[in-house]
Each structure stands twice: as C-alpha cells, then as structure tokens.
C-alpha cells in the first residue's frame, strides 16, 4: 500500500472523527433551543420532500427507521414537525413541517449557504477531474460502510 493511500486513510479517519464529534454537540438556534444535527437534517429532509414517510426519511438520511422514528417523536414533541395520514392510504403516516420547523429549515439553508461559500473558496483550485475522482472515492467508502 502506498504512502499516499495510508496518508489519505489517516486524514479521512480524522475527518470522520471530527464529524462524529460535531454530531454529538447540539446547535443553539436563534430561539435558544438546542437541536442535534440529525434532528436538523430530519427537518430539512421533510422540507425538501413534501409528504415523506418514515421509510422515505430513513432512505434519504441513510439511517435506520428506528433511529428516524425516535427523532420524529422528539421533533413532534418540540413542535417542529407534525404527522398526518395519507389521504389515499389511511395506514400511511406522512410528515410536514410546522411554522417553527420551517424557521429551522430556512435558518439551516442560510448556514449551508455560508458554509458552502467557505468550502467552495477552499476547493476552487481543484480541477473537475480531481473532483470526479474524489466523488468516486467517497462512493467506494460509502459502499464499503454499508457492508459493515
């Protein structure tokens, strides 16, 4: 194995560790309330996929239905989302944002806008071919993680 691959693997694991660490720390919203990253991303997934159900949320976010079910209950209790029955299938439960949830969604969009500007500025010198290779590497890693 080449030194470059070993260095890449070490750097990638350090990045994962930082992401996991951030996952454990809730963000303080303008309202002063705390939400974890996964809770915010459930809100975003509902906003971007109107009428989504539990299975859809699980697929979009890449986590188990059990984990999503727990987060949905928390977000309902905090009045960020609400559930309703599918008009065509009375057994299916769908989700939508409340006004509070929509406020979180809009705030998160602004956060990502600012974050993306910083990231794009940092990767602006990377050519398209290199970016395509990075995406391929991420896909290999993602596929491998699904087998664990």
mmCIF file of N, CA and C in Angstrom:
data_model
loop_
_atom_site.group_PDB
_atom_site.id
_atom_site.type_symbol
_atom_site.label_atom_id
_atom_site.label_comp_id
_atom_site.label_asym_id
_atom_site.label_seq_id
_atom_site.Cartn_x
_atom_site.Cartn_y
_atom_site.Cartn_z
ATOM 1 N N UNK A 1 0.854 -1.177 0.000
ATOM 2 C CA UNK A 1 0.000 0.000 0.000
ATOM 3 C C UNK A 1 0.899 1.239 0.000
ATOM 4 N N UNK A 2 0.565 2.188 -0.854
ATOM 5 C CA UNK A 2 1.411 3.375 -0.986
ATOM 6 C C UNK A 2 1.250 4.311 0.213
ATOM 7 N N UNK A 3 2.267 5.128 0.405
ATOM 8 C CA UNK A 3 2.217 6.113 1.489
ATOM 9 C C UNK A 3 1.069 7.099 1.282
ATOM 10 N N UNK A 4 0.753 7.438 0.029
ATOM 11 C CA UNK A 4 -0.347 8.359 -0.256
ATOM 12 C C UNK A 4 -1.683 7.782 0.178
ATOM 13 N N UNK A 5 -1.888 6.486 -0.043
ATOM 14 C CA UNK A 5 -3.143 5.854 0.365
ATOM 15 C C UNK A 5 -3.233 5.817 1.887
ATOM 16 N N UNK A 6 -2.131 5.505 2.537
ATOM 17 C CA UNK A 6 -2.113 5.484 4.006
ATOM 18 C C UNK A 6 -2.403 6.879 4.549
ATOM 19 N N UNK A 7 -1.761 7.893 3.979
ATOM 20 C CA UNK A 7 -1.995 9.285 4.406
ATOM 21 C C UNK A 7 -3.458 9.688 4.177
ATOM 22 N N UNK A 8 -3.998 9.317 3.003
ATOM 23 C CA UNK A 8 -5.398 9.614 2.708
ATOM 24 C C UNK A 8 -6.304 8.963 3.754
ATOM 25 N N UNK A 9 -6.054 7.696 4.048
ATOM 26 C CA UNK A 9 -6.877 6.962 5.013
ATOM 27 C C UNK A 9 -6.819 7.621 6.389
ATOM 28 N N UNK A 10 -5.640 8.006 6.824
ATOM 29 C CA UNK A 10 -5.498 8.667 8.124
ATOM 30 C C UNK A 10 -6.239 10.006 8.153
ATOM 31 N N UNK A 11 -6.083 10.783 7.096
ATOM 32 C CA UNK A 11 -6.769 12.080 7.019
ATOM 33 C C UNK A 11 -8.281 11.901 6.974
ATOM 34 N N UNK A 12 -8.713 10.897 6.233
ATOM 35 C CA UNK A 12 -10.147 10.639 6.117
ATOM 36 C C UNK A 12 -10.721 10.228 7.478
ATOM 37 N N UNK A 13 -10.027 9.372 8.208
ATOM 38 C CA UNK A 13 -10.496 8.961 9.524
ATOM 39 C C UNK A 13 -10.537 10.146 10.500
ATOM 40 N N UNK A 14 -9.565 11.028 10.397
ATOM 41 C CA UNK A 14 -9.576 12.225 11.241
ATOM 42 C C UNK A 14 -10.804 13.082 10.917
ATOM 43 N N UNK A 15 -11.113 13.217 9.634
ATOM 44 C CA UNK A 15 -12.302 13.957 9.221
ATOM 45 C C UNK A 15 -13.570 13.310 9.776
ATOM 46 N N UNK A 16 -13.660 11.996 9.673
ATOM 47 C CA UNK A 16 -14.833 11.273 10.211
ATOM 48 C C UNK A 16 -14.954 11.527 11.710
ATOM 49 N N UNK A 17 -13.830 11.456 12.422
ATOM 50 C CA UNK A 17 -13.863 11.684 13.868
ATOM 51 C C UNK A 17 -14.382 13.075 14.205
ATOM 52 N N UNK A 18 -13.969 14.064 13.434
ATOM 53 C CA UNK A 18 -14.456 15.434 13.659
ATOM 54 C C UNK A 18 -15.953 15.533 13.391
ATOM 55 N N UNK A 19 -16.411 14.862 12.337
ATOM 56 C CA UNK A 19 -17.836 14.875 12.025
ATOM 57 C C UNK A 19 -18.652 14.188 13.116
ATOM 58 N N UNK A 20 -18.160 13.059 13.601
ATOM 59 C CA UNK A 20 -18.856 12.340 14.668
ATOM 60 C C UNK A 20 -18.916 13.203 15.929
ATOM 61 N N UNK A 21 -17.813 13.860 16.236
ATOM 62 C CA UNK A 21 -17.778 14.737 17.398
ATOM 63 C C UNK A 21 -18.816 15.854 17.276
ATOM 64 N N UNK A 22 -18.903 16.439 16.089
ATOM 65 C CA UNK A 22 -19.901 17.510 15.856
ATOM 66 C C UNK A 22 -21.322 16.981 15.956
ATOM 67 N N UNK A 23 -21.508 15.728 15.586
ATOM 68 C CA UNK A 23 -22.826 15.087 15.640
ATOM 69 C C UNK A 23 -23.350 15.048 17.075
ATOM 70 N N UNK A 24 -22.445 14.954 18.030
ATOM 71 C CA UNK A 24 -22.819 14.810 19.435
ATOM 72 C C UNK A 24 -23.103 16.141 20.131
ATOM 73 N N UNK A 25 -22.777 17.237 19.476
ATOM 74 C CA UNK A 25 -22.952 18.551 20.091
ATOM 75 C C UNK A 25 -24.158 19.244 19.454
ATOM 76 N N UNK A 26 -25.173 19.570 20.270
ATOM 77 C CA UNK A 26 -26.342 20.247 19.693
ATOM 78 C C UNK A 26 -26.022 21.679 19.287
ATOM 79 N N UNK A 27 -26.731 22.156 18.295
ATOM 80 C CA UNK A 27 -26.603 23.548 17.849
ATOM 81 C C UNK A 27 -27.630 24.392 18.580
ATOM 82 N N UNK A 28 -27.257 25.588 18.906
ATOM 83 C CA UNK A 28 -28.167 26.529 19.553
ATOM 84 C C UNK A 28 -28.860 27.329 18.456
ATOM 85 N N UNK A 29 -30.174 27.260 18.426
ATOM 86 C CA UNK A 29 -30.951 28.014 17.448
ATOM 87 C C UNK A 29 -31.142 29.450 17.913
ATOM 88 N N UNK A 30 -31.600 30.294 17.015
ATOM 89 C CA UNK A 30 -31.866 31.690 17.377
ATOM 90 C C UNK A 30 -32.838 31.783 18.547
ATOM 91 N N UNK A 31 -33.748 30.813 18.647
ATOM 92 C CA UNK A 31 -34.728 30.804 19.732
ATOM 93 C C UNK A 31 -34.119 30.388 21.062
ATOM 94 N N UNK A 32 -32.848 29.936 21.029
ATOM 95 C CA UNK A 32 -32.188 29.477 22.239
ATOM 96 C C UNK A 32 -32.336 27.986 22.471
ATOM 97 N N UNK A 33 -33.173 27.339 21.673
ATOM 98 C CA UNK A 33 -33.382 25.903 21.808
ATOM 99 C C UNK A 33 -32.235 25.133 21.161
ATOM 100 N N UNK A 34 -32.002 23.921 21.658
ATOM 101 C CA UNK A 34 -30.931 23.082 21.143
ATOM 102 C C UNK A 34 -31.488 21.999 20.226
ATOM 103 N N UNK A 35 -30.839 21.802 19.080
ATOM 104 C CA UNK A 35 -31.185 20.699 18.179
ATOM 105 C C UNK A 35 -29.896 20.023 17.736
ATOM 106 N N UNK A 36 -29.931 18.702 17.709
ATOM 107 C CA UNK A 36 -28.798 17.947 17.194
ATOM 108 C C UNK A 36 -28.817 17.966 15.676
ATOM 109 N N UNK A 37 -27.652 17.727 15.084
ATOM 110 C CA UNK A 37 -27.502 17.751 13.629
ATOM 111 C C UNK A 37 -28.514 16.826 12.957
ATOM 112 N N UNK A 38 -28.691 15.619 13.464
ATOM 113 C CA UNK A 38 -29.627 14.673 12.844
ATOM 114 C C UNK A 38 -31.056 15.207 12.912
ATOM 115 N N UNK A 39 -31.399 15.888 13.988
ATOM 116 C CA UNK A 39 -32.739 16.462 14.098
ATOM 117 C C UNK A 39 -32.937 17.553 13.048
ATOM 118 N N UNK A 40 -31.920 18.375 12.861
ATOM 119 C CA UNK A 40 -31.995 19.421 11.846
ATOM 120 C C UNK A 40 -32.126 18.798 10.467
ATOM 121 N N UNK A 41 -31.392 17.726 10.223
ATOM 122 C CA UNK A 41 -31.442 17.109 8.903
ATOM 123 C C UNK A 41 -32.746 16.359 8.651
ATOM 124 N N UNK A 42 -33.412 15.894 9.696
ATOM 125 C CA UNK A 42 -34.762 15.343 9.529
ATOM 126 C C UNK A 42 -35.697 16.466 9.080
ATOM 127 N N UNK A 43 -35.576 17.621 9.713
ATOM 128 C CA UNK A 43 -36.398 18.782 9.337
ATOM 129 C C UNK A 43 -36.136 19.154 7.876
ATOM 130 N N UNK A 44 -34.881 19.191 7.477
ATOM 131 C CA UNK A 44 -34.514 19.532 6.102
ATOM 132 C C UNK A 44 -35.087 18.502 5.133
ATOM 133 N N UNK A 45 -34.979 17.228 5.475
ATOM 134 C CA UNK A 45 -35.493 16.169 4.590
ATOM 135 C C UNK A 45 -37.001 16.289 4.409
ATOM 136 N N UNK A 46 -37.702 16.625 5.466
ATOM 137 C CA UNK A 46 -39.159 16.802 5.366
ATOM 138 C C UNK A 46 -39.477 18.022 4.501
ATOM 139 N N UNK A 47 -38.739 19.103 4.686
ATOM 140 C CA UNK A 47 -38.972 20.315 3.887
ATOM 141 C C UNK A 47 -38.717 20.058 2.407
ATOM 142 N N UNK A 48 -37.680 19.290 2.111
ATOM 143 C CA UNK A 48 -37.288 19.067 0.714
ATOM 144 C C UNK A 48 -38.035 17.914 0.053
ATOM 145 N N UNK A 49 -38.798 17.162 0.841
ATOM 146 C CA UNK A 49 -39.551 16.017 0.319
ATOM 147 C C UNK A 49 -40.961 16.034 0.892
ATOM 148 N N UNK A 50 -41.799 16.962 0.425
ATOM 149 C CA UNK A 50 -43.149 17.081 0.983
ATOM 150 C C UNK A 50 -43.902 15.750 0.942
ATOM 151 N N UNK A 51 -44.576 15.443 2.047
ATOM 152 C CA UNK A 51 -45.355 14.210 2.113
ATOM 153 C C UNK A 51 -44.510 12.964 2.293
ATOM 154 N N UNK A 52 -43.317 13.104 2.836
ATOM 155 C CA UNK A 52 -42.423 11.962 3.028
ATOM 156 C C UNK A 52 -42.892 11.131 4.227
ATOM 157 N N UNK A 53 -42.650 9.822 4.154
ATOM 158 C CA UNK A 53 -42.995 8.944 5.268
ATOM 159 C C UNK A 53 -41.730 8.502 5.991
ATOM 160 N N UNK A 54 -41.882 7.652 6.999
ATOM 161 C CA UNK A 54 -40.749 7.206 7.812
ATOM 162 C C UNK A 54 -39.711 6.463 6.972
ATOM 163 N N UNK A 55 -40.171 5.586 6.102
ATOM 164 C CA UNK A 55 -39.246 4.841 5.245
ATOM 165 C C UNK A 55 -38.483 5.790 4.333
ATOM 166 N N UNK A 56 -39.168 6.764 3.780
ATOM 167 C CA UNK A 56 -38.519 7.747 2.921
ATOM 168 C C UNK A 56 -37.463 8.547 3.663
ATOM 169 N N UNK A 57 -37.778 8.949 4.888
ATOM 170 C CA UNK A 57 -36.797 9.686 5.704
ATOM 171 C C UNK A 57 -35.566 8.820 5.961
ATOM 172 N N UNK A 58 -35.800 7.556 6.267
ATOM 173 C CA UNK A 58 -34.706 6.628 6.517
ATOM 174 C C UNK A 58 -33.799 6.514 5.296
ATOM 175 N N UNK A 59 -34.401 6.404 4.122
ATOM 176 C CA UNK A 59 -33.623 6.267 2.887
ATOM 177 C C UNK A 59 -32.872 7.556 2.551
ATOM 178 N N UNK A 60 -33.539 8.684 2.672
ATOM 179 C CA UNK A 60 -32.912 9.970 2.340
ATOM 180 C C UNK A 60 -31.717 10.249 3.252
ATOM 181 N N UNK A 61 -31.869 9.935 4.529
ATOM 182 C CA UNK A 61 -30.830 10.259 5.501
ATOM 183 C C UNK A 61 -29.809 9.132 5.700
ATOM 184 N N UNK A 62 -30.127 7.948 5.184
ATOM 185 C CA UNK A 62 -29.185 6.840 5.290
ATOM 186 C C UNK A 62 -29.029 6.287 6.693
ATOM 187 N N UNK A 63 -30.102 6.333 7.469
ATOM 188 C CA UNK A 63 -30.087 5.766 8.822
ATOM 189 C C UNK A 63 -31.292 4.841 8.991
ATOM 190 N N UNK A 64 -31.300 4.070 10.065
ATOM 191 C CA UNK A 64 -32.358 3.086 10.266
ATOM 192 C C UNK A 64 -33.707 3.759 10.542
ATOM 193 N N UNK A 65 -34.767 3.013 10.263
ATOM 194 C CA UNK A 65 -36.106 3.521 10.553
ATOM 195 C C UNK A 65 -36.295 3.716 12.055
ATOM 196 N N UNK A 66 -35.668 2.858 12.858
ATOM 197 C CA UNK A 66 -35.754 3.007 14.309
ATOM 198 C C UNK A 66 -35.167 4.326 14.785
ATOM 199 N N UNK A 67 -34.014 4.680 14.229
ATOM 200 C CA UNK A 67 -33.373 5.946 14.608
ATOM 201 C C UNK A 67 -34.236 7.131 14.182
ATOM 202 N N UNK A 68 -34.778 7.063 12.973
ATOM 203 C CA UNK A 68 -35.637 8.149 12.479
ATOM 204 C C UNK A 68 -36.902 8.252 13.314
ATOM 205 N N UNK A 69 -37.471 7.105 13.676
ATOM 206 C CA UNK A 69 -38.685 7.093 14.482
ATOM 207 C C UNK A 69 -38.472 7.833 15.796
ATOM 208 N N UNK A 70 -37.339 7.610 16.431
ATOM 209 C CA UNK A 70 -37.025 8.310 17.688
ATOM 210 C C UNK A 70 -36.913 9.816 17.469
ATOM 211 N N UNK A 71 -36.242 10.212 16.404
ATOM 212 C CA UNK A 71 -36.050 11.644 16.139
ATOM 213 C C UNK A 71 -37.371 12.318 15.791
ATOM 214 N N UNK A 72 -38.209 11.619 15.045
ATOM 215 C CA UNK A 72 -39.517 12.167 14.673
ATOM 216 C C UNK A 72 -40.345 12.446 15.930
ATOM 217 N N UNK A 73 -40.318 11.520 16.874
ATOM 218 C CA UNK A 73 -41.067 11.713 18.124
ATOM 219 C C UNK A 73 -40.572 12.945 18.881
ATOM 220 N N UNK A 74 -39.255 13.094 18.938
ATOM 221 C CA UNK A 74 -38.669 14.251 19.618
ATOM 222 C C UNK A 74 -39.076 15.547 18.926
ATOM 223 N N UNK A 75 -38.988 15.559 17.592
ATOM 224 C CA UNK A 75 -39.313 16.774 16.843
ATOM 225 C C UNK A 75 -40.798 17.104 16.900
ATOM 226 N N UNK A 76 -41.645 16.088 16.979
ATOM 227 C CA UNK A 76 -43.089 16.332 17.159
ATOM 228 C C UNK A 76 -43.345 16.950 18.533
ATOM 229 N N UNK A 77 -42.698 16.402 19.537
ATOM 230 C CA UNK A 77 -42.877 16.910 20.900
ATOM 231 C C UNK A 77 -42.434 18.366 21.003
ATOM 232 N N UNK A 78 -41.371 18.716 20.278
ATOM 233 C CA UNK A 78 -40.869 20.090 20.275
ATOM 234 C C UNK A 78 -41.641 20.980 19.293
ATOM 235 N N UNK A 79 -42.603 20.404 18.595
ATOM 236 C CA UNK A 79 -43.494 21.108 17.660
ATOM 237 C C UNK A 79 -42.774 21.692 16.446
ATOM 238 N N UNK A 80 -41.789 20.927 15.930
ATOM 239 C CA UNK A 80 -41.124 21.306 14.681
ATOM 240 C C UNK A 80 -41.752 20.603 13.482
ATOM 241 N N UNK A 81 -42.325 19.450 13.728
ATOM 242 C CA UNK A 81 -42.976 18.699 12.656
ATOM 243 C C UNK A 81 -44.311 18.170 13.168
ATOM 244 N N UNK A 82 -45.151 17.772 12.217
ATOM 245 C CA UNK A 82 -46.400 17.100 12.591
ATOM 246 C C UNK A 82 -46.653 15.985 11.592
ATOM 247 N N UNK A 83 -47.401 15.017 12.044
ATOM 248 C CA UNK A 83 -47.729 13.876 11.194
ATOM 249 C C UNK A 83 -49.186 13.970 10.755
ATOM 250 N N UNK A 84 -49.452 13.353 9.636
ATOM 251 C CA UNK A 84 -50.823 13.269 9.148
ATOM 252 C C UNK A 84 -50.958 11.998 8.328
ATOM 253 N N UNK A 85 -52.199 11.545 8.142
ATOM 254 C CA UNK A 85 -52.434 10.316 7.387
ATOM 255 C C UNK A 85 -52.532 10.631 5.903
ATOM 256 N N UNK A 86 -51.976 9.712 5.128
ATOM 257 C CA UNK A 86 -52.051 9.813 3.679
ATOM 258 C C UNK A 86 -53.517 9.713 3.259
ATOM 259 N N UNK A 87 -53.965 10.643 2.456
ATOM 260 C CA UNK A 87 -55.352 10.667 2.004
ATOM 261 C C UNK A 87 -55.700 9.397 1.221
ATOM 262 N N UNK A 88 -54.768 8.897 0.414
ATOM 263 C CA UNK A 88 -55.004 7.719 -0.423
ATOM 264 C C UNK A 88 -54.802 6.402 0.313
ATOM 265 N N UNK A 89 -54.030 6.414 1.391
ATOM 266 C CA UNK A 89 -53.736 5.201 2.142
ATOM 267 C C UNK A 89 -53.794 5.560 3.618
ATOM 268 N N UNK A 90 -54.889 5.287 4.249
ATOM 269 C CA UNK A 90 -55.147 5.711 5.624
ATOM 270 C C UNK A 90 -54.150 5.143 6.633
ATOM 271 N N UNK A 91 -53.432 4.075 6.260
ATOM 272 C CA UNK A 91 -52.464 3.462 7.173
ATOM 273 C C UNK A 91 -51.108 4.164 7.137
ATOM 274 N N UNK A 92 -50.839 4.878 6.058
ATOM 275 C CA UNK A 92 -49.532 5.506 5.887
ATOM 276 C C UNK A 92 -49.487 6.864 6.586
ATOM 277 N N UNK A 93 -48.435 7.057 7.380
ATOM 278 C CA UNK A 93 -48.226 8.318 8.093
ATOM 279 C C UNK A 93 -47.185 9.135 7.343
ATOM 280 N N UNK A 94 -47.525 10.393 7.092
ATOM 281 C CA UNK A 94 -46.636 11.320 6.395
ATOM 282 C C UNK A 94 -46.277 12.463 7.339
ATOM 283 N N UNK A 95 -45.247 13.215 6.964
ATOM 284 C CA UNK A 95 -44.767 14.290 7.830
ATOM 285 C C UNK A 95 -44.703 15.608 7.083
ATOM 286 N N UNK A 96 -44.925 16.685 7.851
ATOM 287 C CA UNK A 96 -44.762 18.037 7.328
ATOM 288 C C UNK A 96 -44.230 18.923 8.433
ATOM 289 N N UNK A 97 -43.668 20.050 8.022
ATOM 290 C CA UNK A 97 -43.114 20.996 8.988
ATOM 291 C C UNK A 97 -44.201 21.887 9.566
ATOM 292 N N UNK A 98 -43.983 22.271 10.802
ATOM 293 C CA UNK A 98 -44.794 23.325 11.394
ATOM 294 C C UNK A 98 -44.120 24.653 11.050
ATOM 295 N N UNK A 99 -44.710 25.734 11.480
ATOM 296 C CA UNK A 99 -44.094 27.048 11.258
ATOM 297 C C UNK A 99 -42.711 27.112 11.922
ATOM 298 N N UNK A 100 -42.604 26.546 13.127
ATOM 299 C CA UNK A 100 -41.304 26.515 13.832
ATOM 300 C C UNK A 100 -40.283 25.703 13.033
ATOM 301 N N UNK A 101 -40.737 24.563 12.509
ATOM 302 C CA UNK A 101 -39.847 23.715 11.719
ATOM 303 C C UNK A 101 -39.380 24.414 10.460
ATOM 304 N N UNK A 102 -40.275 25.147 9.833
ATOM 305 C CA UNK A 102 -39.902 25.882 8.628
ATOM 306 C C UNK A 102 -38.865 26.962 8.952
ATOM 307 N N UNK A 103 -38.974 27.570 10.117
ATOM 308 C CA UNK A 103 -37.974 28.547 10.544
ATOM 309 C C UNK A 103 -36.597 27.908 10.697
ATOM 310 N N UNK A 104 -36.554 26.694 11.247
ATOM 311 C CA UNK A 104 -35.288 25.965 11.378
ATOM 312 C C UNK A 104 -34.740 25.645 9.990
ATOM 313 N N UNK A 105 -35.611 25.209 9.093
ATOM 314 C CA UNK A 105 -35.193 24.877 7.728
ATOM 315 C C UNK A 105 -34.568 26.095 7.047
ATOM 316 N N UNK A 106 -35.223 27.235 7.129
ATOM 317 C CA UNK A 106 -34.701 28.450 6.483
ATOM 318 C C UNK A 106 -33.371 28.870 7.105
ATOM 319 N N UNK A 107 -33.265 28.767 8.425
ATOM 320 C CA UNK A 107 -32.006 29.098 9.092
ATOM 321 C C UNK A 107 -30.890 28.151 8.685
ATOM 322 N N UNK A 108 -31.220 26.883 8.498
ATOM 323 C CA UNK A 108 -30.215 25.900 8.099
ATOM 324 C C UNK A 108 -29.771 26.128 6.654
ATOM 325 N N UNK A 109 -30.696 26.557 5.807
ATOM 326 C CA UNK A 109 -30.319 26.887 4.431
ATOM 327 C C UNK A 109 -29.284 28.019 4.421
ATOM 328 N N UNK A 110 -29.506 29.017 5.250
ATOM 329 C CA UNK A 110 -28.560 30.139 5.329
ATOM 330 C C UNK A 110 -27.207 29.670 5.864
ATOM 331 N N UNK A 111 -27.232 28.795 6.876
ATOM 332 C CA UNK A 111 -25.998 28.230 7.420
ATOM 333 C C UNK A 111 -25.209 27.516 6.316
ATOM 334 N N UNK A 112 -25.905 26.688 5.520
ATOM 335 C CA UNK A 112 -25.230 25.951 4.448
ATOM 336 C C UNK A 112 -24.727 26.881 3.347
ATOM 337 N N UNK A 113 -25.447 27.946 3.090
ATOM 338 C CA UNK A 113 -25.002 28.912 2.093
ATOM 339 C C UNK A 113 -23.653 29.491 2.493
ATOM 340 N N UNK A 114 -23.531 29.886 3.756
ATOM 341 C CA UNK A 114 -22.272 30.445 4.253
ATOM 342 C C UNK A 114 -21.168 29.387 4.293
ATOM 343 N N UNK A 115 -21.499 28.187 4.756
ATOM 344 C CA UNK A 115 -20.526 27.100 4.814
ATOM 345 C C UNK A 115 -20.029 26.737 3.421
ATOM 346 N N UNK A 116 -20.954 26.621 2.474
ATOM 347 C CA UNK A 116 -20.573 26.257 1.107
ATOM 348 C C UNK A 116 -19.673 27.306 0.466
ATOM 349 N N UNK A 117 -19.910 28.572 0.767
ATOM 350 C CA UNK A 117 -19.038 29.619 0.234
ATOM 351 C C UNK A 117 -17.608 29.412 0.705
ATOM 352 N N UNK A 118 -17.438 29.055 1.979
ATOM 353 C CA UNK A 118 -16.099 28.805 2.513
ATOM 354 C C UNK A 118 -15.473 27.570 1.874
ATOM 355 N N UNK A 119 -16.261 26.517 1.751
ATOM 356 C CA UNK A 119 -15.745 25.277 1.162
ATOM 357 C C UNK A 119 -15.390 25.500 -0.303
ATOM 358 N N UNK A 120 -16.275 26.130 -1.060
ATOM 359 C CA UNK A 120 -16.021 26.347 -2.490
ATOM 360 C C UNK A 120 -14.801 27.234 -2.702
ATOM 361 N N UNK A 121 -14.609 28.183 -1.813
ATOM 362 C CA UNK A 121 -13.414 29.035 -1.898
ATOM 363 C C UNK A 121 -12.160 28.186 -1.684
ATOM 364 N N UNK A 122 -12.244 27.243 -0.755
ATOM 365 C CA UNK A 122 -11.104 26.389 -0.455
ATOM 366 C C UNK A 122 -10.795 25.366 -1.532
ATOM 367 N N UNK A 123 -11.818 24.912 -2.261
ATOM 368 C CA UNK A 123 -11.581 23.893 -3.298
ATOM 369 C C UNK A 123 -11.608 24.478 -4.703
ATOM 370 N N UNK A 124 -11.641 25.769 -4.786
ATOM 371 C CA UNK A 124 -11.726 26.430 -6.086
ATOM 372 C C UNK A 124 -10.607 26.085 -7.040
ATOM 373 N N UNK A 125 -9.447 25.713 -6.518
ATOM 374 C CA UNK A 125 -8.303 25.394 -7.367
ATOM 375 C C UNK A 125 -8.259 23.938 -7.802
ATOM 376 N N UNK A 126 -9.176 23.126 -7.312
ATOM 377 C CA UNK A 126 -9.196 21.709 -7.688
ATOM 378 C C UNK A 126 -9.943 21.571 -9.004
ATOM 379 N N UNK A 127 -9.336 20.867 -9.963
ATOM 380 C CA UNK A 127 -9.971 20.744 -11.279
ATOM 381 C C UNK A 127 -11.098 19.702 -11.243
ATOM 382 N N UNK A 128 -11.939 19.749 -12.272
ATOM 383 C CA UNK A 128 -13.112 18.875 -12.335
ATOM 384 C C UNK A 128 -12.747 17.398 -12.311
ATOM 385 N N UNK A 129 -11.671 17.041 -12.971
ATOM 386 C CA UNK A 129 -11.242 15.644 -13.000
ATOM 387 C C UNK A 129 -10.886 15.147 -11.599
ATOM 388 N N UNK A 130 -10.172 15.966 -10.850
ATOM 389 C CA UNK A 130 -9.823 15.585 -9.478
ATOM 390 C C UNK A 130 -11.073 15.473 -8.601
ATOM 391 N N UNK A 131 -12.011 16.404 -8.785
ATOM 392 C CA UNK A 131 -13.256 16.340 -8.016
ATOM 393 C C UNK A 131 -14.042 15.078 -8.347
ATOM 394 N N UNK A 132 -14.079 14.704 -9.628
ATOM 395 C CA UNK A 132 -14.761 13.465 -10.015
ATOM 396 C C UNK A 132 -14.116 12.259 -9.347
ATOM 397 N N UNK A 133 -12.796 12.253 -9.253
ATOM 398 C CA UNK A 133 -12.101 11.151 -8.587
ATOM 399 C C UNK A 133 -12.401 11.117 -7.093
ATOM 400 N N UNK A 134 -12.512 12.271 -6.481
ATOM 401 C CA UNK A 134 -12.855 12.334 -5.059
ATOM 402 C C UNK A 134 -14.249 11.759 -4.838
ATOM 403 N N UNK A 135 -15.184 12.114 -5.706
ATOM 404 C CA UNK A 135 -16.545 11.586 -5.606
ATOM 405 C C UNK A 135 -16.528 10.064 -5.747
ATOM 406 N N UNK A 136 -15.731 9.552 -6.666
ATOM 407 C CA UNK A 136 -15.611 8.093 -6.833
ATOM 408 C C UNK A 136 -15.076 7.447 -5.562
ATOM 409 N N UNK A 137 -14.088 8.064 -4.950
ATOM 410 C CA UNK A 137 -13.525 7.542 -3.706
ATOM 411 C C UNK A 137 -14.592 7.527 -2.614
ATOM 412 N N UNK A 138 -15.354 8.603 -2.499
ATOM 413 C CA UNK A 138 -16.421 8.650 -1.498
ATOM 414 C C UNK A 138 -17.432 7.533 -1.726
ATOM 415 N N UNK A 139 -17.767 7.257 -2.972
ATOM 416 C CA UNK A 139 -18.731 6.184 -3.290
ATOM 417 C C UNK A 139 -18.176 4.832 -2.863
ATOM 418 N N UNK A 140 -16.888 4.588 -3.108
ATOM 419 C CA UNK A 140 -16.270 3.330 -2.688
ATOM 420 C C UNK A 140 -16.358 3.195 -1.169
ATOM 421 N N UNK A 141 -16.029 4.259 -0.461
ATOM 422 C CA UNK A 141 -16.075 4.230 1.002
ATOM 423 C C UNK A 141 -17.506 4.028 1.485
ATOM 424 N N UNK A 142 -18.457 4.749 0.900
ATOM 425 C CA UNK A 142 -19.862 4.611 1.296
ATOM 426 C C UNK A 142 -20.346 3.182 1.078
ATOM 427 N N UNK A 143 -20.043 2.606 -0.071
ATOM 428 C CA UNK A 143 -20.450 1.227 -0.352
ATOM 429 C C UNK A 143 -19.821 0.262 0.642
ATOM 430 N N UNK A 144 -18.574 0.490 0.987
ATOM 431 C CA UNK A 144 -17.908 -0.376 1.957
ATOM 432 C C UNK A 144 -18.566 -0.262 3.335
ATOM 433 N N UNK A 145 -18.898 0.966 3.742
ATOM 434 C CA UNK A 145 -19.527 1.165 5.052
ATOM 435 C C UNK A 145 -20.872 0.465 5.143
ATOM 436 N N UNK A 146 -21.572 0.350 4.027
ATOM 437 C CA UNK A 146 -22.872 -0.338 4.026
ATOM 438 C C UNK A 146 -22.732 -1.837 4.235
ATOM 439 N N UNK A 147 -21.538 -2.378 4.036
ATOM 440 C CA UNK A 147 -21.332 -3.815 4.217
ATOM 441 C C UNK A 147 -20.915 -4.170 5.634
ATOM 442 N N UNK A 148 -20.619 -3.169 6.464
ATOM 443 C CA UNK A 148 -20.158 -3.452 7.846
ATOM 444 C C UNK A 148 -21.299 -3.857 8.739
#
